[in-house]
Coordinates of C-alpha atoms in Angstrom, one line a residue:
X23 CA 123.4 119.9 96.4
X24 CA 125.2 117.7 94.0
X25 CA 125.3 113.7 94.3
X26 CA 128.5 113.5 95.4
X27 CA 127.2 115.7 98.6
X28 CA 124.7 114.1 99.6
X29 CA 126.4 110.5 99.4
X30 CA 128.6 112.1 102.3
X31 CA 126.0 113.3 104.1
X32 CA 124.3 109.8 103.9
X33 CA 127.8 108.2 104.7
X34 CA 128.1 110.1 107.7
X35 CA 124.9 109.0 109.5
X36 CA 125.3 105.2 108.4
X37 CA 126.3 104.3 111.7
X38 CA 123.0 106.3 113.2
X39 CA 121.1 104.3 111.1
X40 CA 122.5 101.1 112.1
X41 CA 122.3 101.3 115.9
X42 CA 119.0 103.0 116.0
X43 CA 116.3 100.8 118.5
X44 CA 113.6 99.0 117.0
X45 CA 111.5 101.4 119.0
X46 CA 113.3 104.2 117.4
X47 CA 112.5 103.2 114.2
X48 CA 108.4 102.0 114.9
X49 CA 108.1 105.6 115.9
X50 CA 109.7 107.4 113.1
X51 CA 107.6 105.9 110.5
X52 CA 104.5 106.4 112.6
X53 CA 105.6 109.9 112.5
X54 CA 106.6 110.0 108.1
X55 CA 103.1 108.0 108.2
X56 CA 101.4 111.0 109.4
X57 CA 103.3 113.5 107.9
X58 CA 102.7 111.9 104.2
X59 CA 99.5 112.3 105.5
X60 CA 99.4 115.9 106.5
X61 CA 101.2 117.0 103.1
X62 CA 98.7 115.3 101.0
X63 CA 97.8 119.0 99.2
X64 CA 101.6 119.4 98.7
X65 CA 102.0 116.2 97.3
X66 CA 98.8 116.3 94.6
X67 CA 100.1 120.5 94.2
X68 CA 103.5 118.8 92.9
X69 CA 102.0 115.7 91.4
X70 CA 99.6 117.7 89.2
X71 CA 103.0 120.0 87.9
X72 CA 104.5 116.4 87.0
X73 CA 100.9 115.4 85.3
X74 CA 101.0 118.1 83.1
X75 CA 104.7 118.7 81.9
X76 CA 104.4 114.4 80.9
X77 CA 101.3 115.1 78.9
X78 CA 101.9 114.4 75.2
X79 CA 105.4 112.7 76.4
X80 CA 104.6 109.7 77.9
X81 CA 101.5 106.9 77.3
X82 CA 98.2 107.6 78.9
X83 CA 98.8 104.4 81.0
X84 CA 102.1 105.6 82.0
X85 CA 100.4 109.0 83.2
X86 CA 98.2 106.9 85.2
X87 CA 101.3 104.9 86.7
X88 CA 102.9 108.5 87.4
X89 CA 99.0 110.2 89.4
X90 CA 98.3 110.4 92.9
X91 CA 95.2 110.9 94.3
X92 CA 94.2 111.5 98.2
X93 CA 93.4 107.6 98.3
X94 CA 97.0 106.5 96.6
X95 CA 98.6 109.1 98.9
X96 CA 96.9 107.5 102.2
X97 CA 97.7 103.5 100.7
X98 CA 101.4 105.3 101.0
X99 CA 101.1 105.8 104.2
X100 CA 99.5 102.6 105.3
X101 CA 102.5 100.8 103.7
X102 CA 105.0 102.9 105.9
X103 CA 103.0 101.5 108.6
X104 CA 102.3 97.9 108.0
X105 CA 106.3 98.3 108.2
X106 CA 105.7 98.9 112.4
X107 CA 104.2 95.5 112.5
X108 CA 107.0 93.5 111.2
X109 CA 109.6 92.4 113.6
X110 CA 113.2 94.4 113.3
X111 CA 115.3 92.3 110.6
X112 CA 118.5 93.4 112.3
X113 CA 120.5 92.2 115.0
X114 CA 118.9 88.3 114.9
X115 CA 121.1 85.3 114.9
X116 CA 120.9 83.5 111.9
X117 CA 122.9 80.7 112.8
X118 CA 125.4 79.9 116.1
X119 CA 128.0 77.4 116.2
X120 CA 130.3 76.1 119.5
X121 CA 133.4 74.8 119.2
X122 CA 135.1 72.0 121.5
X123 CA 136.9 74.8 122.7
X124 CA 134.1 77.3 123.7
X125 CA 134.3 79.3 121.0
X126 CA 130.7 80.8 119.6
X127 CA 130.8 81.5 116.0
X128 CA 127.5 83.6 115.7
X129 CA 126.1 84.5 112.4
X130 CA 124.8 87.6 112.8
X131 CA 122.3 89.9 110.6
X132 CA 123.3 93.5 110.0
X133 CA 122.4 96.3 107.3
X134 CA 123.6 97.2 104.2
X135 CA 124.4 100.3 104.8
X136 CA 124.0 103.4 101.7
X137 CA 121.4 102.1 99.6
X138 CA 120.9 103.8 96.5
X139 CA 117.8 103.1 94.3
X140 CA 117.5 104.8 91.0
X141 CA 113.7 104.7 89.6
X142 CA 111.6 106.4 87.3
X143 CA 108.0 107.6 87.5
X144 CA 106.6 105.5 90.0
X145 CA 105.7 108.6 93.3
X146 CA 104.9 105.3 95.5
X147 CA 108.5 104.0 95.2
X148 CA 109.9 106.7 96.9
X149 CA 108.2 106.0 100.2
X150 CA 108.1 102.4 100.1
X151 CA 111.8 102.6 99.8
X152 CA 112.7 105.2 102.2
X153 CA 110.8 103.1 105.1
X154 CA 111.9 99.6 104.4
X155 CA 115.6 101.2 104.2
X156 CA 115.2 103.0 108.0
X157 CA 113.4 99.9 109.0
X158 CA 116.7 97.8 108.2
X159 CA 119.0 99.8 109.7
X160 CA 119.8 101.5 106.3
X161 CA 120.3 105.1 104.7
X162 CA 118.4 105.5 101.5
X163 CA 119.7 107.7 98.4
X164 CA 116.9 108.1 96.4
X165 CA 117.1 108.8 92.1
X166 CA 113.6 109.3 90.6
X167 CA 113.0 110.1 86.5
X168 CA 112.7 113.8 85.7
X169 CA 109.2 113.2 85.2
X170 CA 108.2 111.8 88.8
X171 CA 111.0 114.9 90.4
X172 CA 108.6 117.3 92.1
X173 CA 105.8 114.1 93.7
X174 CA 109.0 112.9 94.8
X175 CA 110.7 115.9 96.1
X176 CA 107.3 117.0 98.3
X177 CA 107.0 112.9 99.4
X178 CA 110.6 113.2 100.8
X179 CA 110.3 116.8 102.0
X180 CA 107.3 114.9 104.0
X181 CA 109.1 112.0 104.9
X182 CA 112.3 114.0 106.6
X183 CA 109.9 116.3 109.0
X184 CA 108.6 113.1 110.4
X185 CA 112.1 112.1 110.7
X186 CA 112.6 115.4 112.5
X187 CA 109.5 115.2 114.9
X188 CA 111.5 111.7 115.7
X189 CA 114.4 113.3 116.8
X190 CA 116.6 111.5 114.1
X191 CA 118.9 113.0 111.5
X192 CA 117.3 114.0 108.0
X193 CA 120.0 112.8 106.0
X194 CA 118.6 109.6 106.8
X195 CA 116.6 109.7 103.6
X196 CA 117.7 111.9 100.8
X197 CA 116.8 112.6 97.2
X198 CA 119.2 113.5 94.3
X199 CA 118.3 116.8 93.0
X200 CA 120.2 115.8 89.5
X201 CA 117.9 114.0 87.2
X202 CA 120.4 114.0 84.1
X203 CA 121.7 110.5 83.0
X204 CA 124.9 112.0 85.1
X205 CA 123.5 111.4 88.2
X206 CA 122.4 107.7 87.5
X207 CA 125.9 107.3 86.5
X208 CA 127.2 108.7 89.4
X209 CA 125.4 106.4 91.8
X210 CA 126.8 103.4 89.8
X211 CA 130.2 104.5 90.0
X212 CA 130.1 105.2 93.9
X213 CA 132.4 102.9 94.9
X214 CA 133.0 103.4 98.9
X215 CA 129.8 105.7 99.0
X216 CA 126.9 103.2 97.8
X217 CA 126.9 99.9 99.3
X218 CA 123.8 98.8 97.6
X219 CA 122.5 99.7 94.5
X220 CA 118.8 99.1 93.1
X221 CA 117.5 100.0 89.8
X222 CA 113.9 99.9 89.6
X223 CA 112.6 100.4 86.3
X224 CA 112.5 99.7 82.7
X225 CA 114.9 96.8 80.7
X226 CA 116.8 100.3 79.5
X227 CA 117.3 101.4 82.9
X228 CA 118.0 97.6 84.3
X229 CA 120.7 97.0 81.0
X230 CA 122.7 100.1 82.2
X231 CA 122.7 99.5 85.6
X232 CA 123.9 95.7 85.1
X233 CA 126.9 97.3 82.6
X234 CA 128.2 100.1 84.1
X235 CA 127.7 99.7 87.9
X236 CA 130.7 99.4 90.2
X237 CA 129.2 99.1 93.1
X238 CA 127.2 95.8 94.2
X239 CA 124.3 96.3 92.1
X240 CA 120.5 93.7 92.2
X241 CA 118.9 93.2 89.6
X242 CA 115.1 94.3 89.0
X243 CA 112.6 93.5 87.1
X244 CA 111.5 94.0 83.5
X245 CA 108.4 91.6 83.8
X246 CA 107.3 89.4 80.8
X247 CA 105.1 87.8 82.2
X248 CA 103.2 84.7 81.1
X249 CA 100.1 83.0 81.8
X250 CA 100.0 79.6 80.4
X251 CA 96.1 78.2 79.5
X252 CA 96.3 74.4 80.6
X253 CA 94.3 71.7 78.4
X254 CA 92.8 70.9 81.6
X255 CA 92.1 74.9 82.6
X256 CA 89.0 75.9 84.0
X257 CA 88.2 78.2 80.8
X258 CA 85.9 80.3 82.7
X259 CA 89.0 81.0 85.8
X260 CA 91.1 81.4 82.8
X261 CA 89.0 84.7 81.5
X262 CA 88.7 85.9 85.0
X263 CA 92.2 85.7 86.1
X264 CA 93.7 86.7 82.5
X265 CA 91.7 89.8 82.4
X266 CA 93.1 90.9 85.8
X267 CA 96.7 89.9 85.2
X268 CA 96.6 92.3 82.1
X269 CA 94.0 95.0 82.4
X270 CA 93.6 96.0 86.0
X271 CA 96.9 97.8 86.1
X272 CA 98.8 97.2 82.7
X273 CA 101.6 100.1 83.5
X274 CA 103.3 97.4 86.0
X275 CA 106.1 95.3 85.7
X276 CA 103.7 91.9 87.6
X277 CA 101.1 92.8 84.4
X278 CA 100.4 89.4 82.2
X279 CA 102.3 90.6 78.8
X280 CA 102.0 87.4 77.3
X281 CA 99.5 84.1 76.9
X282 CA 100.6 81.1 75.6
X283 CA 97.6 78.6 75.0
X284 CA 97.1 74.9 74.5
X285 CA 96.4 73.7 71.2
X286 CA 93.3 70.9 72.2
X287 CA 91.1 74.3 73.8
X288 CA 92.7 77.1 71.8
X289 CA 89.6 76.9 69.1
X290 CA 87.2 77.1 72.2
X291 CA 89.1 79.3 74.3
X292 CA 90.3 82.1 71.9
X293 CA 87.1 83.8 70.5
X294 CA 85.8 83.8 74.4
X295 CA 89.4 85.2 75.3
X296 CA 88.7 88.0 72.3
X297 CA 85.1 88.4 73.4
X298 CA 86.3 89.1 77.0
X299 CA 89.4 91.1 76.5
X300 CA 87.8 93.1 73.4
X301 CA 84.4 93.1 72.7
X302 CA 83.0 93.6 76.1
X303 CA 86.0 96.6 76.8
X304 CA 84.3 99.7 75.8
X305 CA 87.0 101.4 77.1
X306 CA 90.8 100.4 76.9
X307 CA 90.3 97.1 75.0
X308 CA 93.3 95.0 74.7
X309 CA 95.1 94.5 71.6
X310 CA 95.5 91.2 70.5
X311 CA 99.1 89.9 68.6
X312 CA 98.7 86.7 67.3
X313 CA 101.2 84.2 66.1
X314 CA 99.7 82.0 63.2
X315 CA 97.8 79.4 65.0
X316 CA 96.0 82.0 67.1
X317 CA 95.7 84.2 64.2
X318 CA 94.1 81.0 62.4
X319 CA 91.3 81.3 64.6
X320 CA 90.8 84.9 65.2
X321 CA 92.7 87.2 62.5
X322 CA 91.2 89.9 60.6
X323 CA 89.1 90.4 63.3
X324 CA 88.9 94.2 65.2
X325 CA 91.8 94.4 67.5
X326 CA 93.6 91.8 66.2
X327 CA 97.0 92.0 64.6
X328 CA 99.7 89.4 63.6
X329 CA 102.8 89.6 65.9
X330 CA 106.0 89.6 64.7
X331 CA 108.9 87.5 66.7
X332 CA 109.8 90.3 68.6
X333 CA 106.9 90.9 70.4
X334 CA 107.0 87.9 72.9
X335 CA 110.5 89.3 74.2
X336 CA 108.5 93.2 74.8
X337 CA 107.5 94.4 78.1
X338 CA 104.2 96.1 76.6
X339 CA 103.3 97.9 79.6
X340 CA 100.1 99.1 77.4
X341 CA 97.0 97.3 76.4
X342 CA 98.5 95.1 74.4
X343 CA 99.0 91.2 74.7
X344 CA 101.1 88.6 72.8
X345 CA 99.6 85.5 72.3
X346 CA 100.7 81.9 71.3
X347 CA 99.5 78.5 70.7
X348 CA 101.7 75.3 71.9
X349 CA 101.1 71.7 71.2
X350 CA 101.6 70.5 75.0
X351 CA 102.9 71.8 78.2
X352 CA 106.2 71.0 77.2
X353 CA 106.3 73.4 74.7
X354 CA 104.4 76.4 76.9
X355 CA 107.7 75.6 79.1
X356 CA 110.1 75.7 76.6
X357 CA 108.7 79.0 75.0
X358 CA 108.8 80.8 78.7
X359 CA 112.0 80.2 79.3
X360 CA 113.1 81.2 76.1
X361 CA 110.8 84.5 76.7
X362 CA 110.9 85.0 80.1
X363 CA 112.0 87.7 82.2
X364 CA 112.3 85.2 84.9
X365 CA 109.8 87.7 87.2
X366 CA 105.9 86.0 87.4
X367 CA 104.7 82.9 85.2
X368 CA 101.2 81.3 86.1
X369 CA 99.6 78.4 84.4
X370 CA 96.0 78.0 84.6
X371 CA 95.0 74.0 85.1
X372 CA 92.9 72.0 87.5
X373 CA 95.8 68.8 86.5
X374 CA 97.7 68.3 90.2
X375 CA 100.3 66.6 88.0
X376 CA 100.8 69.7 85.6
X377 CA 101.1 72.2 87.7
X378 CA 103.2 69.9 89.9
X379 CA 106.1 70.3 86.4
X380 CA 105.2 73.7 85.7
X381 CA 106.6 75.0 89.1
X382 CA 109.0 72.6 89.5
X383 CA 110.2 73.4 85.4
X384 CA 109.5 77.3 84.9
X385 CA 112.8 79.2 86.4
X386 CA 111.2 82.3 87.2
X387 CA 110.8 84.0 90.5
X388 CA 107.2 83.8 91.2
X389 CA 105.3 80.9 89.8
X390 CA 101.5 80.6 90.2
X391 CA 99.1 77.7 90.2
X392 CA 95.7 79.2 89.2
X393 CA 96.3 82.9 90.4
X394 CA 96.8 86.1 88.5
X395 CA 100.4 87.4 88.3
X396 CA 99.3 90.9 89.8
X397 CA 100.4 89.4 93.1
X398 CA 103.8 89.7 93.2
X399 CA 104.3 92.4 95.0
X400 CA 105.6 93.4 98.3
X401 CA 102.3 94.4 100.3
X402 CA 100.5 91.0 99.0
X403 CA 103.1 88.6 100.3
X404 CA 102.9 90.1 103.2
X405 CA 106.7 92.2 103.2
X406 CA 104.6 95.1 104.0
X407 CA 106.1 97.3 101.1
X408 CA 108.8 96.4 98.7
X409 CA 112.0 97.7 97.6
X410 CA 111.4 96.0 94.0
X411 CA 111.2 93.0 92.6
X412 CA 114.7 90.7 92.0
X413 CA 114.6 88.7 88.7
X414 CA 118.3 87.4 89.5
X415 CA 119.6 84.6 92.0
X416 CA 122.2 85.8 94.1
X417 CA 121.2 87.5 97.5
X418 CA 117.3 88.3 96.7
X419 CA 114.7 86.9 94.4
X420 CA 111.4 87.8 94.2
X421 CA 109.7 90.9 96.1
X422 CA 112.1 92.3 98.6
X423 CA 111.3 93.5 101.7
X424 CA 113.2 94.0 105.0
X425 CA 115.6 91.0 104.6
X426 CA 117.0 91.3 101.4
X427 CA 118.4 94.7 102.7
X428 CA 120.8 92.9 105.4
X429 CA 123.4 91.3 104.9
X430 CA 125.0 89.8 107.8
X431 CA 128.9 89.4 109.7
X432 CA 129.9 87.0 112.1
X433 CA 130.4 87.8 115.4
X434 CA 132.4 85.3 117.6
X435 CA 132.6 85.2 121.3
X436 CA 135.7 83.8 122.8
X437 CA 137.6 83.3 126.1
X438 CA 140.6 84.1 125.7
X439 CA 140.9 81.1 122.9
X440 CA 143.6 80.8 120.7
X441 CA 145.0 78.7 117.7

């Protein structure tokens, strides 16, 4: 079926989508829950095809971003249904105003309509995104990478026969068979067929969305994220939550990328950062770039190379962090926004009064106070799954869940007014 098909397919069961009951919906995803559970064979069967043709093509810790296992496949599941908890984002009154004259001016929330997510090889994406779209009232048209295609295709295969056992219409969720550059093109240049478009991926993805989209288009995130090492830190919470931010999952976009430490603790703090981040890593130690105060107190050793400029504007995604030394926490601000992707800064610092002007300072969508940047997401603030993450400021910022896929009309209630 060709994109242009199934956009008129998904066009034509918008309206379904829109007036289905918040009962309706609670059910459906119990029932893509359990199917995503039943199909777990099918889904590792097509996973493990996807493994091995990106073997040799893609990073080891982009192969691990791109497995399944029968414990990721069951966390899919879950998300689907921490989704039945949350209350129905559509239909509430956002705001109500009476005229003199009796006239109720009600601002009312309503979905988006086609949403249209392109994405590359993330299998988890596919059904957080398909559930958060029915659960708003939306149809989803989903765009994975080639390499993601068939742990995608067996995920939505799984998702539409609990749509099915619901009693609702399949083209409710729907995957573009086309994984050429065409088809990403196409999507952005759906003008009366997409109402929504996300990109979800990397800063090459996100840069061709931003120029060549037609349709209304939000901005996700490429995640430089910083962590900046207060000259009041707790040195030992420093290790703990810096090792997190960067090695417990370094293939995400919420992964620490770069460290910019204070000058007064720097000679302290640096050969306990290289013993913890290298010398204790038997496996997957972190690369250490250095700019030339950090590489003052720790070049030439293993693991340690001299970065260039470039480096603190790269979304590493790898084993690999950029590090920098300032003179005060005016200059770790100054150097983040100049770096920044504007997704997840954090400085560490047990100073009410500096943490106070690094939030109120650092223009980035997530800002943390003594917590690792691996937080941002969806599930953890409690959205239940996420669409992506918003690095812009119009509409949605931040993790979106089920409200930054409404929008909303006003509906007014009159009496036979006039003016």
């Amino acid at each position: 079926m060709t994109t242009q098909e199934i956009l008129i397919k998904a066009n034509a069961v918008k309206t379904q989508a829109a007036l289905l009951s918040e009962k309706q919906k609670n059910d459906a995803l119990n029932l893509m829950a359990q199917s995503l559970e039943n199909s777990i064979d099918a889904i590792l069967y097509a996973n493990e095809q996807d493994v091995l043709a990106a073997k040799g093509i893609i990073s080891e810790v982009m192969i691990d971003r791109l497995a399944l296992n029968k414990e990721r496949i069951i966390a899919m599941a879950n998300g689907v249904r921490a989704l039945i908890n949350l209350p129905d984002p559509i239909g509430k009154v956002l705001s109500s105003y009476t005229r003199a004259d009796g006239l109720v001016i009600n601002k009312v929330s309503v979905p988006m309509g086609v949403v249209a997510i392109i994405y590359e090889s993330r299998p988890n994406v596919t059904s957080d995104a398909a559930a958060l779209a029915l659960k708003s009232g939306n149809v989803c048209v989903l765009r994975t990478g080639k390499e993601a295609y068939n742990s995608a295709k067996a995920i939505v295969t799984a998702m539409k026969n609990g749509l099915k056992q619901a009693g609702l219409s399949q083209d409710l969720v729907n995957l573009v068979d086309d994984v050429t550059r065409q088809s990403s093109y196409d999507l952005m240049t759906a003008v009366g067929f997409v109402d929504l478009l996300i990109p979800r991926g990397g800063a090459g993805l996100i840069k061709a969305c931003v120029e060549n989209a037609k349709v209304n288009c939000i901005q996700t995130g490429t995640g430089i994220c910083h962590i900046y090492v207060d000259e009041f830190a707790d040195l030992n919470m420093a290790l703990k939550i810096i090792e997190n931010a960067k090695c417990s999952r370094p293939s995400v976009c919420n992964a620490l990328e770069s460290l910019v430490v204070h000058k007064s603790i720097s000679q302290e703090f640096l050969p306990m950062l290289y013993k913890t981040l290298v010398l204790n890593r038997s496996s997957n130690p972190v690369q250490l770039r250095l700019d030339s105060s950090s590489w003052d107190i720790l070049g030439g050793q293993l693991g340690c190379v001299k970065a260039c400029e470039k480096d603190f504007d790269t979304e590493f995604l790898d084993y690999i962090l950029a590090v920098t030394v300032v003179d005060d926490i005016n200059e770790a601000i100054s150097h983040i926004s100049k770096h920044s992707t504007q997704h997840s800064e954090c400085i560490i610092t047990t100073s009410e009064k500096n943490a106070s002007l690094f939030t109120r300072s650092v223009d980035s969508s997530s800002v943390y106070v003594n917590a690792s940047t691996r937080f941002t997401d969806g599930g953890e603030f409690g959205l239940g799954c996420e669409m992506g993450i918003s690095t812009q400021k119009l509409h949605a910022r931040g993790p979106m869940g089920l409200s930054e896929l409404t929008c909303y009309k006003y509906v007014i209630q009159g009496n036979g007014n006039i003016r």
